[in-house]
Structures are given as structure tokens and as C-alpha cells.
GROMACS .gro file of C-alpha atoms in nm:
model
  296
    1UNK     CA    1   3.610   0.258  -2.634
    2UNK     CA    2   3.379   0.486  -2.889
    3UNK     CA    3   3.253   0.844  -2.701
    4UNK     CA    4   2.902   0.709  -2.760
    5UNK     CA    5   2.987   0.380  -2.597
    6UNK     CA    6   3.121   0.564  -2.273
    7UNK     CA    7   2.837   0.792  -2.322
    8UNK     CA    8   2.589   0.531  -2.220
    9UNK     CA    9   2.756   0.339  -1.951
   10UNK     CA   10   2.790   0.710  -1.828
   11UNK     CA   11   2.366   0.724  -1.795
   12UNK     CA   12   2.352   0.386  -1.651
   13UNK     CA   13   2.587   0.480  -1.408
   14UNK     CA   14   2.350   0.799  -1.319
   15UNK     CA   15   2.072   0.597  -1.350
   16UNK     CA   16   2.208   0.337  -1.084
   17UNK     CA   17   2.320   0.650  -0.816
   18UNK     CA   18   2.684   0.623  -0.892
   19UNK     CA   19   2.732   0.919  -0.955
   20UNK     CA   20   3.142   0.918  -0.933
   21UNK     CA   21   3.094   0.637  -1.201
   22UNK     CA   22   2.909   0.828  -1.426
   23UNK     CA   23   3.123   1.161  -1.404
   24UNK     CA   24   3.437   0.946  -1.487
   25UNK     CA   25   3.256   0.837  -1.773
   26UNK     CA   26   3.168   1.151  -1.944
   27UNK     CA   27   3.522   1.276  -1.879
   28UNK     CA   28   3.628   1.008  -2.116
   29UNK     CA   29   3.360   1.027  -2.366
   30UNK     CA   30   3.459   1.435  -2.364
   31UNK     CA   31   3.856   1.338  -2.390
   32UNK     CA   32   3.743   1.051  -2.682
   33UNK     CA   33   3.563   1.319  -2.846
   34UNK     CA   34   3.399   1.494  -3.020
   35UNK     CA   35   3.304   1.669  -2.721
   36UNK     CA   36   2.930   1.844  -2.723
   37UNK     CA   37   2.779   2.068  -2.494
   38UNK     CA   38   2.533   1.754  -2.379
   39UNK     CA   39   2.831   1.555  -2.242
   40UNK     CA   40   2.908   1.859  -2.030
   41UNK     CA   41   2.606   1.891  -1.925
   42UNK     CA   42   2.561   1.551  -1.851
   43UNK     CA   43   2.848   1.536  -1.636
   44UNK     CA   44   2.790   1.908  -1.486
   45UNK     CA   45   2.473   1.707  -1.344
   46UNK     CA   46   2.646   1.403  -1.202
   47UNK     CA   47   2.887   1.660  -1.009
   48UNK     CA   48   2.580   1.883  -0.921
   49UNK     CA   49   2.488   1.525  -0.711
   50UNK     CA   50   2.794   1.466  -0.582
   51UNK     CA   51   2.780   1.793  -0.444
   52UNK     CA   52   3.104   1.907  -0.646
   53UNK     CA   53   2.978   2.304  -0.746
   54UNK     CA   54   3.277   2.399  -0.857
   55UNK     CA   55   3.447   2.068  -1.024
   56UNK     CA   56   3.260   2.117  -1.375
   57UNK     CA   57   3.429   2.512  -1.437
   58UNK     CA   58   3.765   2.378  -1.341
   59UNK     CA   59   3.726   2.106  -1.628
   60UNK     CA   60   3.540   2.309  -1.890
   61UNK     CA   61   3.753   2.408  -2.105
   62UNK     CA   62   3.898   2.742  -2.135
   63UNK     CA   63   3.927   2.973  -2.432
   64UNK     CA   64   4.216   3.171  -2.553
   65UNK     CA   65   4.238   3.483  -2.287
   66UNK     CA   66   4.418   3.828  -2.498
   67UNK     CA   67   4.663   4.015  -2.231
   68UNK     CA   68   4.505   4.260  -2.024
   69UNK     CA   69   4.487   4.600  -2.100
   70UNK     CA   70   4.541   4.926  -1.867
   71UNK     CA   71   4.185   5.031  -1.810
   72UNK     CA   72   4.143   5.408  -1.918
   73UNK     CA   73   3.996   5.715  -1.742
   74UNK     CA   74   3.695   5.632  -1.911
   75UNK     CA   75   3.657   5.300  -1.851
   76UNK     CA   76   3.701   5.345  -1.482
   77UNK     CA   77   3.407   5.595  -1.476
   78UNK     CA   78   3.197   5.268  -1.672
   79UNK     CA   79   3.310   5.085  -1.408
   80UNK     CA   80   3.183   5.288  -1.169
   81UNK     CA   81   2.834   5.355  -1.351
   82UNK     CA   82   2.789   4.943  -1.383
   83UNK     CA   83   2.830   4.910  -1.005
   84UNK     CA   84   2.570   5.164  -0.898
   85UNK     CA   85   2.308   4.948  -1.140
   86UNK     CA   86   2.138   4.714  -0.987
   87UNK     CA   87   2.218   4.332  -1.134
   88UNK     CA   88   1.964   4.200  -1.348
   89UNK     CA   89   1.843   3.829  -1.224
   90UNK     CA   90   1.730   3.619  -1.544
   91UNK     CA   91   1.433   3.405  -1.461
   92UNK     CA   92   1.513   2.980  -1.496
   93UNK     CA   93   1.454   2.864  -1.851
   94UNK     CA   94   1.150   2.744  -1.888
   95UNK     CA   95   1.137   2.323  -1.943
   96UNK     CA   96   1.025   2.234  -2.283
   97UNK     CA   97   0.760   1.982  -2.149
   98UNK     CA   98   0.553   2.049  -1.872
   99UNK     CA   99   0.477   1.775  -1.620
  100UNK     CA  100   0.264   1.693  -1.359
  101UNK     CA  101   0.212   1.380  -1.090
  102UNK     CA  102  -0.052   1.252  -0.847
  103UNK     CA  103  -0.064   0.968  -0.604
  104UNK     CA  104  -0.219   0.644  -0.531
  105UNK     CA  105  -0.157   0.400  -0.252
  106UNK     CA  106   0.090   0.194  -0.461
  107UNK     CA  107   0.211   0.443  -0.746
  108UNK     CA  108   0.304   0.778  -0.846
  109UNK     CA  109   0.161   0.864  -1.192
  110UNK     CA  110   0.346   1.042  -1.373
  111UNK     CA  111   0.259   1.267  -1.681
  112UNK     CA  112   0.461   1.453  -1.970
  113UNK     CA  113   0.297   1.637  -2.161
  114UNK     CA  114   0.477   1.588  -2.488
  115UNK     CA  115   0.249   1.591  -2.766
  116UNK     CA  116   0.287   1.427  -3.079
  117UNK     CA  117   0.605   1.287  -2.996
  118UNK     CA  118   0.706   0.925  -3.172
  119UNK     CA  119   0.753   0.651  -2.911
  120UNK     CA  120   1.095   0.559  -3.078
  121UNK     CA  121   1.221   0.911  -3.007
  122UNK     CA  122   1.157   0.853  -2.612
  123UNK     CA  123   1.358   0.671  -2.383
  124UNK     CA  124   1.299   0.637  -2.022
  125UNK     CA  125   1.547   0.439  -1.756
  126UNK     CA  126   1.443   0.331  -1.412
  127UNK     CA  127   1.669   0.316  -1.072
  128UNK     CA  128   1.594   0.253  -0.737
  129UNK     CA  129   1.589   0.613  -0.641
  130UNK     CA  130   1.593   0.764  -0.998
  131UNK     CA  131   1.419   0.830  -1.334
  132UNK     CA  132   1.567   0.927  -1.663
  133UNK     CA  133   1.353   1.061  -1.922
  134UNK     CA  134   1.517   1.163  -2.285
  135UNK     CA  135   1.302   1.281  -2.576
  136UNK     CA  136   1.513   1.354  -2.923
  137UNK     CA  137   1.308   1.471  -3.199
  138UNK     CA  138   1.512   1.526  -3.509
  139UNK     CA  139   1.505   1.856  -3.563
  140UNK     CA  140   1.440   1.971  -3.236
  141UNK     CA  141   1.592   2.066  -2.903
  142UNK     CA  142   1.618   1.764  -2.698
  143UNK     CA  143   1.465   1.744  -2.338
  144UNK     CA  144   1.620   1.540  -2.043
  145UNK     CA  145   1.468   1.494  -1.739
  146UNK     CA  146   1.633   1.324  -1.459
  147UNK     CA  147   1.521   1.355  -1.091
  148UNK     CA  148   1.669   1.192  -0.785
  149UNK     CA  149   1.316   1.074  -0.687
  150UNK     CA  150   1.110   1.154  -0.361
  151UNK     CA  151   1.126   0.770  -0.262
  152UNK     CA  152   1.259   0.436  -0.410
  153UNK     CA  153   1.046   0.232  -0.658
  154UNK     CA  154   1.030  -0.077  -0.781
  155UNK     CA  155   1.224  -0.062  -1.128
  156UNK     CA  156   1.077  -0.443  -1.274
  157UNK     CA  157   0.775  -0.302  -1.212
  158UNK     CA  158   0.714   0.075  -1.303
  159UNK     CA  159   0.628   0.144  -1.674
  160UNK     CA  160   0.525   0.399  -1.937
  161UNK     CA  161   0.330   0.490  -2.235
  162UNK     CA  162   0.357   0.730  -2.518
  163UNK     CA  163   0.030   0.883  -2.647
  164UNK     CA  164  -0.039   1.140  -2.864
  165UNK     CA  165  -0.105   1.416  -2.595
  166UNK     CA  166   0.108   1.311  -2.314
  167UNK     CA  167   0.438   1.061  -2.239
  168UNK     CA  168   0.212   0.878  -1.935
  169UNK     CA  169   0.517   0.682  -1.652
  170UNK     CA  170   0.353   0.519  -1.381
  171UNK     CA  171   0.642   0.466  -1.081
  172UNK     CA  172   0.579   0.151  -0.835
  173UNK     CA  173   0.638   0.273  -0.497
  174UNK     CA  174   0.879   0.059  -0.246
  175UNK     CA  175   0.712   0.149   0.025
  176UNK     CA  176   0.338   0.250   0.073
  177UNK     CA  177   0.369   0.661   0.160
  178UNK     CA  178   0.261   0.952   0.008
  179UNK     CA  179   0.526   1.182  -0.221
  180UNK     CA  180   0.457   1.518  -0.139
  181UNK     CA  181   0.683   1.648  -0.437
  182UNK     CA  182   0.872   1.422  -0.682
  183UNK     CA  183   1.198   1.542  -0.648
  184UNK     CA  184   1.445   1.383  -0.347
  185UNK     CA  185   1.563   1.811  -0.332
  186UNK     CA  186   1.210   1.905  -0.209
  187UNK     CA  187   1.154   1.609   0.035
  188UNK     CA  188   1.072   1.749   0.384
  189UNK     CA  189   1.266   1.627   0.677
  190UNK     CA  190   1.014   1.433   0.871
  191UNK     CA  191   0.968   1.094   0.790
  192UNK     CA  192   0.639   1.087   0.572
  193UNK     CA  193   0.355   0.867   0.698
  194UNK     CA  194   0.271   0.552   0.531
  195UNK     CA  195  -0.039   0.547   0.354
  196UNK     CA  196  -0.202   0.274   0.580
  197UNK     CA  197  -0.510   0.023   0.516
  198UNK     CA  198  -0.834   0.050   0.673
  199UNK     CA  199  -0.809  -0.142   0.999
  200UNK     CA  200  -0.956  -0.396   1.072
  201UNK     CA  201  -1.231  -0.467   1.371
  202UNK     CA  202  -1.031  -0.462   1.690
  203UNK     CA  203  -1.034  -0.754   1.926
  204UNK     CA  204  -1.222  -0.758   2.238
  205UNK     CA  205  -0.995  -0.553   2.519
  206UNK     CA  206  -0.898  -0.747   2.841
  207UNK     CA  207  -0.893  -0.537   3.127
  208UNK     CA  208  -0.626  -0.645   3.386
  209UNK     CA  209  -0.802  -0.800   3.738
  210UNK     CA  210  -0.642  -0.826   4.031
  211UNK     CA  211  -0.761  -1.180   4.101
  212UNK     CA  212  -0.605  -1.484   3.968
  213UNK     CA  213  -0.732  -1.600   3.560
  214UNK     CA  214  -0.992  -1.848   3.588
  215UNK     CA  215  -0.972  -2.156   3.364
  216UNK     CA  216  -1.308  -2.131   3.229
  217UNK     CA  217  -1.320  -2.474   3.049
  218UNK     CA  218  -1.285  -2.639   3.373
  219UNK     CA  219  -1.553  -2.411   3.551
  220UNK     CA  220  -1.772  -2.515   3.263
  221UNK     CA  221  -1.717  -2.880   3.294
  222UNK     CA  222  -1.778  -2.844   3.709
  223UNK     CA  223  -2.110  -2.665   3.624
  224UNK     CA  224  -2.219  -2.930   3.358
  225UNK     CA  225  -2.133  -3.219   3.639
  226UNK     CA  226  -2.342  -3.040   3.903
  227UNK     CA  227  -2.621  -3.019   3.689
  228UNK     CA  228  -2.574  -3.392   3.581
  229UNK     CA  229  -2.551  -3.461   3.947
  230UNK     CA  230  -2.819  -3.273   4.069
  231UNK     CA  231  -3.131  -3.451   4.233
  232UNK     CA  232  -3.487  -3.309   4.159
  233UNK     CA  233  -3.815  -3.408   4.294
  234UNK     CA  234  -4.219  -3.395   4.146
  235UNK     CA  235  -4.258  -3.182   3.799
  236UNK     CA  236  -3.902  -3.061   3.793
  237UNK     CA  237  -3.780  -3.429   3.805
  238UNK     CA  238  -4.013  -3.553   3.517
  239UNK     CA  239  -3.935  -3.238   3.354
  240UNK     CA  240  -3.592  -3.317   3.332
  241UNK     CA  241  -3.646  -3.714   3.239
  242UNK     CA  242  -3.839  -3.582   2.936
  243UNK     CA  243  -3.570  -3.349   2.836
  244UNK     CA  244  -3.313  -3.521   2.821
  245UNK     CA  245  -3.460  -3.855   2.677
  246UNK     CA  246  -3.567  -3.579   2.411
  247UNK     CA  247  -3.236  -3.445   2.348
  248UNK     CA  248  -3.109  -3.782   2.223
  249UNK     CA  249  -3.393  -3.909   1.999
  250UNK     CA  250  -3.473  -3.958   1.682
  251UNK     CA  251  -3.713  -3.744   1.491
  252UNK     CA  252  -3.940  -4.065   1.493
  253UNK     CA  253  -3.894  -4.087   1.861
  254UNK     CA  254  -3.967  -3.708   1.910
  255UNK     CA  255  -4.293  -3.766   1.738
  256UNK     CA  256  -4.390  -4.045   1.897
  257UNK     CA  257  -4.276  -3.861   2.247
  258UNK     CA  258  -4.479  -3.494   2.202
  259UNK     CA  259  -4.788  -3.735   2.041
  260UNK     CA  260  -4.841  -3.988   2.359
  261UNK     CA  261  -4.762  -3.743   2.638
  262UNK     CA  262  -4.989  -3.470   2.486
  263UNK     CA  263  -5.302  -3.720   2.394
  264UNK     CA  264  -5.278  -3.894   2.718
  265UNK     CA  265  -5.289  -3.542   2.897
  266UNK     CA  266  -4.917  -3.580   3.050
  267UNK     CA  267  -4.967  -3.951   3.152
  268UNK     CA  268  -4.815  -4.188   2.880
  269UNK     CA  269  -4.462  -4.119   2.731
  270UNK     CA  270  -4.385  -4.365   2.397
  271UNK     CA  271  -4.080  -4.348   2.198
  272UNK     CA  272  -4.209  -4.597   1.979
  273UNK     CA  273  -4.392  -4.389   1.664
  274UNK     CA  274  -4.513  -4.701   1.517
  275UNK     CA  275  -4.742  -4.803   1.804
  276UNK     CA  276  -4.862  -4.444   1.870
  277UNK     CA  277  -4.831  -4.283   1.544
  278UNK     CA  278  -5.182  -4.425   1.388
  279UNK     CA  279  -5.376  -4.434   1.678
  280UNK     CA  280  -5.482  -4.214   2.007
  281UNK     CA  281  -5.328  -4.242   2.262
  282UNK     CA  282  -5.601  -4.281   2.568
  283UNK     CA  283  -5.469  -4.182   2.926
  284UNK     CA  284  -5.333  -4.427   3.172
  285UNK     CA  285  -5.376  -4.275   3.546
  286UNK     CA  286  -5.124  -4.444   3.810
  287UNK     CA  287  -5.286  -4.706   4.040
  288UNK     CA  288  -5.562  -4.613   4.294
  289UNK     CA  289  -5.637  -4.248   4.054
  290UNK     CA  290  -5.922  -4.193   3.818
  291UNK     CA  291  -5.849  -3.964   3.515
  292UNK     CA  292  -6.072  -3.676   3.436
  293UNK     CA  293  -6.156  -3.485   3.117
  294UNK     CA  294  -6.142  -3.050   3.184
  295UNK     CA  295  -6.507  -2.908   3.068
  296UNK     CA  296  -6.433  -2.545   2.955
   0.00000   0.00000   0.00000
């Protein structure tokens, strides 16, 4: 199989978290040749997340070593002069790109900020747990980018863009929780809370009693039979005949109800709007009683 072949079944490898996969792979693309200083680096990375620190300079290879040579009186006393000088830390190289990410309930937006870059010259992979970014402009010094990620995504559903100011990946979270960095590395060791919805109106409480539930439907039904039941006398009686003759009429009935009893001055009670409904309605006193008009 071609070096360039192996080389990308290598990345998908990375891409996917197999890790032992993908260092395999870019041992055979290095042995297939021609061997560049990205497969190493490639494959110094993959060992970097296996955890293997010292794998990658026992595979590098080595270059022809001359025999040594008996150090001189005057070497020793160099010697001596570079161990009294402090060592001189290098700062990290500084990325090509810089980059930047915020939050939202259900992404992490990500932004590169490549400028004028041509979309053909970017390619971006998504894993569960990872993100590989490559930009190769001819001509230039090509940038990788490839995090172990603070939390899995969805890979069907992330995507990206390539402007003219900025290389714009948008990553759709698996599960609803704030990143507070990007990389896996920086994650802190407490579980991070889940970005929640705003919850809804709680039920009613029920407070615990120490007497037994009452079956309220059935208390209802008792109280509705009482009340069926229950015998009145005078006003309250006729009070209750009116009402509930009223309840079950007609709005013609109704009419004809509120018209006779009112005109008659509480002593005629028709249901029957087309007798009463175009004529008064003159007062009918019981037996042995005369009815009498109010003068105000």
C-alpha cells in the first residue's frame, strides 16, 4: 500500500480515538517512504495520546555518531563554565492561526482565524471525542490542529464554514453542559453541570396527614344526594322549585319563567313564552287572599 494511502487511514484512525491504529499506520507510511518530518510528527502525536513519551525517540531515526574524543583541559573548564549558566527555557512556538470558542446550550462555536484561506485548502474531520483541522496553502507552512475535545459531539451533525476572515466549525454537543476549555487536557475533574432548561411550574405539594386519604369523589356524590334529599319549607322551598326548574330550561322557558313570576309580583310561574311573552301577566293570589299593589 502507497505511504499516502497509509497516511490517511493513519488520520482516520486518530480521528476515531485509536490511537494504537493510527501509530501503526504512520510507522508504515515512514518504512514505505519517503519519510517527512509530518509523518513523524503525526505519529509523535498518536504516542503523545497513548501516553508513550519516550516511544517516538526510540524510533526516530538516528544519525551517524563520530567516536568520542578525550575531552581536553580546556574543554573541561567549558564544561564547567556551561554548568554554572543558568539553562535558557525557549517559549512554545507560537500557532500559526489563532482560535477562539464560546458556548451555547447545544454547540460549541468554534473560530479560526485564518484569513484568506481557499476552502479547498482546508480539511476538517469529526470524531466522537475529536476534531482534526488541516490547512495546506501551497507555499506555506501547513497548520494542524487536532484536540482530544472537552466532551463528545455529534459528528452527522457538527459543521463548518470557510470565510474570508475566519475558518467558522460549529461542534454539536452530546450532551447539554458547558465546556469550560476545549481541550479533554484542561477538563477539570468534577463532573460539569448540565446546562438545564427553565423549569417548569411545579405541581401543587401534598403534605403527608396522619389520617386516612379521603375519596373525595364519593364525599362529593354524598353531599350532592343530601342536598337532593333535603326537605325545605316556605321561601326556601319555592326558592329551590324555581331553581332547579330553571336550571333545566330552555332559553324560551327562562323567559317566559323571570317574565310571569316578576309581572305577577312572585305569584304566577309560566314556562310557556308563547302565552306570556305578548301579554302581562296580572297576579293570581291563592284562595281566600286579596293581592295588593306597593304605593312608594
Amino acid at each position: 500500500m502507497a505511504a499516502s494511502d497509509l497516511e490517511s487511514k493513519a488520520k482516520e484512525a486518530f480521528v476515531d480515538d485509536d490511537f494504537e491504529l493510527a501509530a501503526e499506520l504512520y510507522t508504515q507510511a515512514i518504512d514505505a517512504g519517503p519519510a517527512t518530518a509530518d509523518l513523524y510528527a503525526d505519529r509523535a502525536q498518536a504516542h503523545i495520546k497513548l501516553g508513550n513519551y519516550t516511544e517516538e525517540s526510540s524510533q526516530a531515526p538516528v544519525k551517524n555518531v563520530e567516536p568520542p574524543v578525550a575531552p581536553t583541559v580546556e574543554d573541561k573548564e567549558d564544561v564547567a563554565n556551561i554548568e554554572d549558566t543558568p539553562p535558557v527555557v525557549e517559549p512554545p512556538s507560537k500557532p500559526k492561526y489563532r482560535h477562539d470558542y464560546y458556548n451555547s446550550a447545544t454547540e460549541v462555536v468554534l473560530t479560526i482565524f485564518a484569513k484568506g484561506v481557499p476552502a479547498d485548502s482546508v480539511v476538517i474531520d469529526f470524531g466522537e471525542q475529536m476534531l482534526s483541522v488541516s490547512i495546506e496553502v501551497p507555499g506555506e507552512e501547513p497548520y494542524h490542529f487536532q484536540p482530544r475535545l472537552f466532551s463528545k459531539i455529534i459528528p452527522e451533525k457538527c459543521k463548518y464554514q470557510v470565510l474570508s476572515t475566519k475558518v467558522e466549525i460549529r461542534l454539536a454537543k452530546a450532551e447539554q453542559v458547558t465546556w469550560t476549555t476545549l481541550d479533554y487536557s484542561g477538563r477539570p475533574k468534577a463532573v460539569p453541570q448540565k446546562i438545564s432548561a427553565p423549569a417548569e411550574t411545579a405541581p401543587r405539594p401534598s403534605y403527608p396527614s396522619s389520617k386516612a386519604k379521603k375519596d373525595w369523589d364519593k364525599l362529593e356524590a354524598e353531599v350532592k344526594k343530601e342536598e337532593k334529599e333535603e326537605k325545605l319549607d316556605g321561601d326556601a322551598a319555592l326558592n329551590k322549585f324555581f331553581r332547579d326548574i330553571y336550571k333545566d330550561a330552555d332559553e324560551d322557558m327562562r323567559r317566559a319563567m323571570m317574565k310571569s313570576f316578576v309581572e305577577s309580583n312572585g305569584t304566577v310561574l309560566s314556562t310557556n313564552w308563547k302565552d306570556v311573552g305578548s301579554k302581562m301577566v296580572e297576579g293570581s293570589p291563592p284562595d281566600g287572599m286579596e293581592l295588593k299593589k306597593w304605593e312608594y
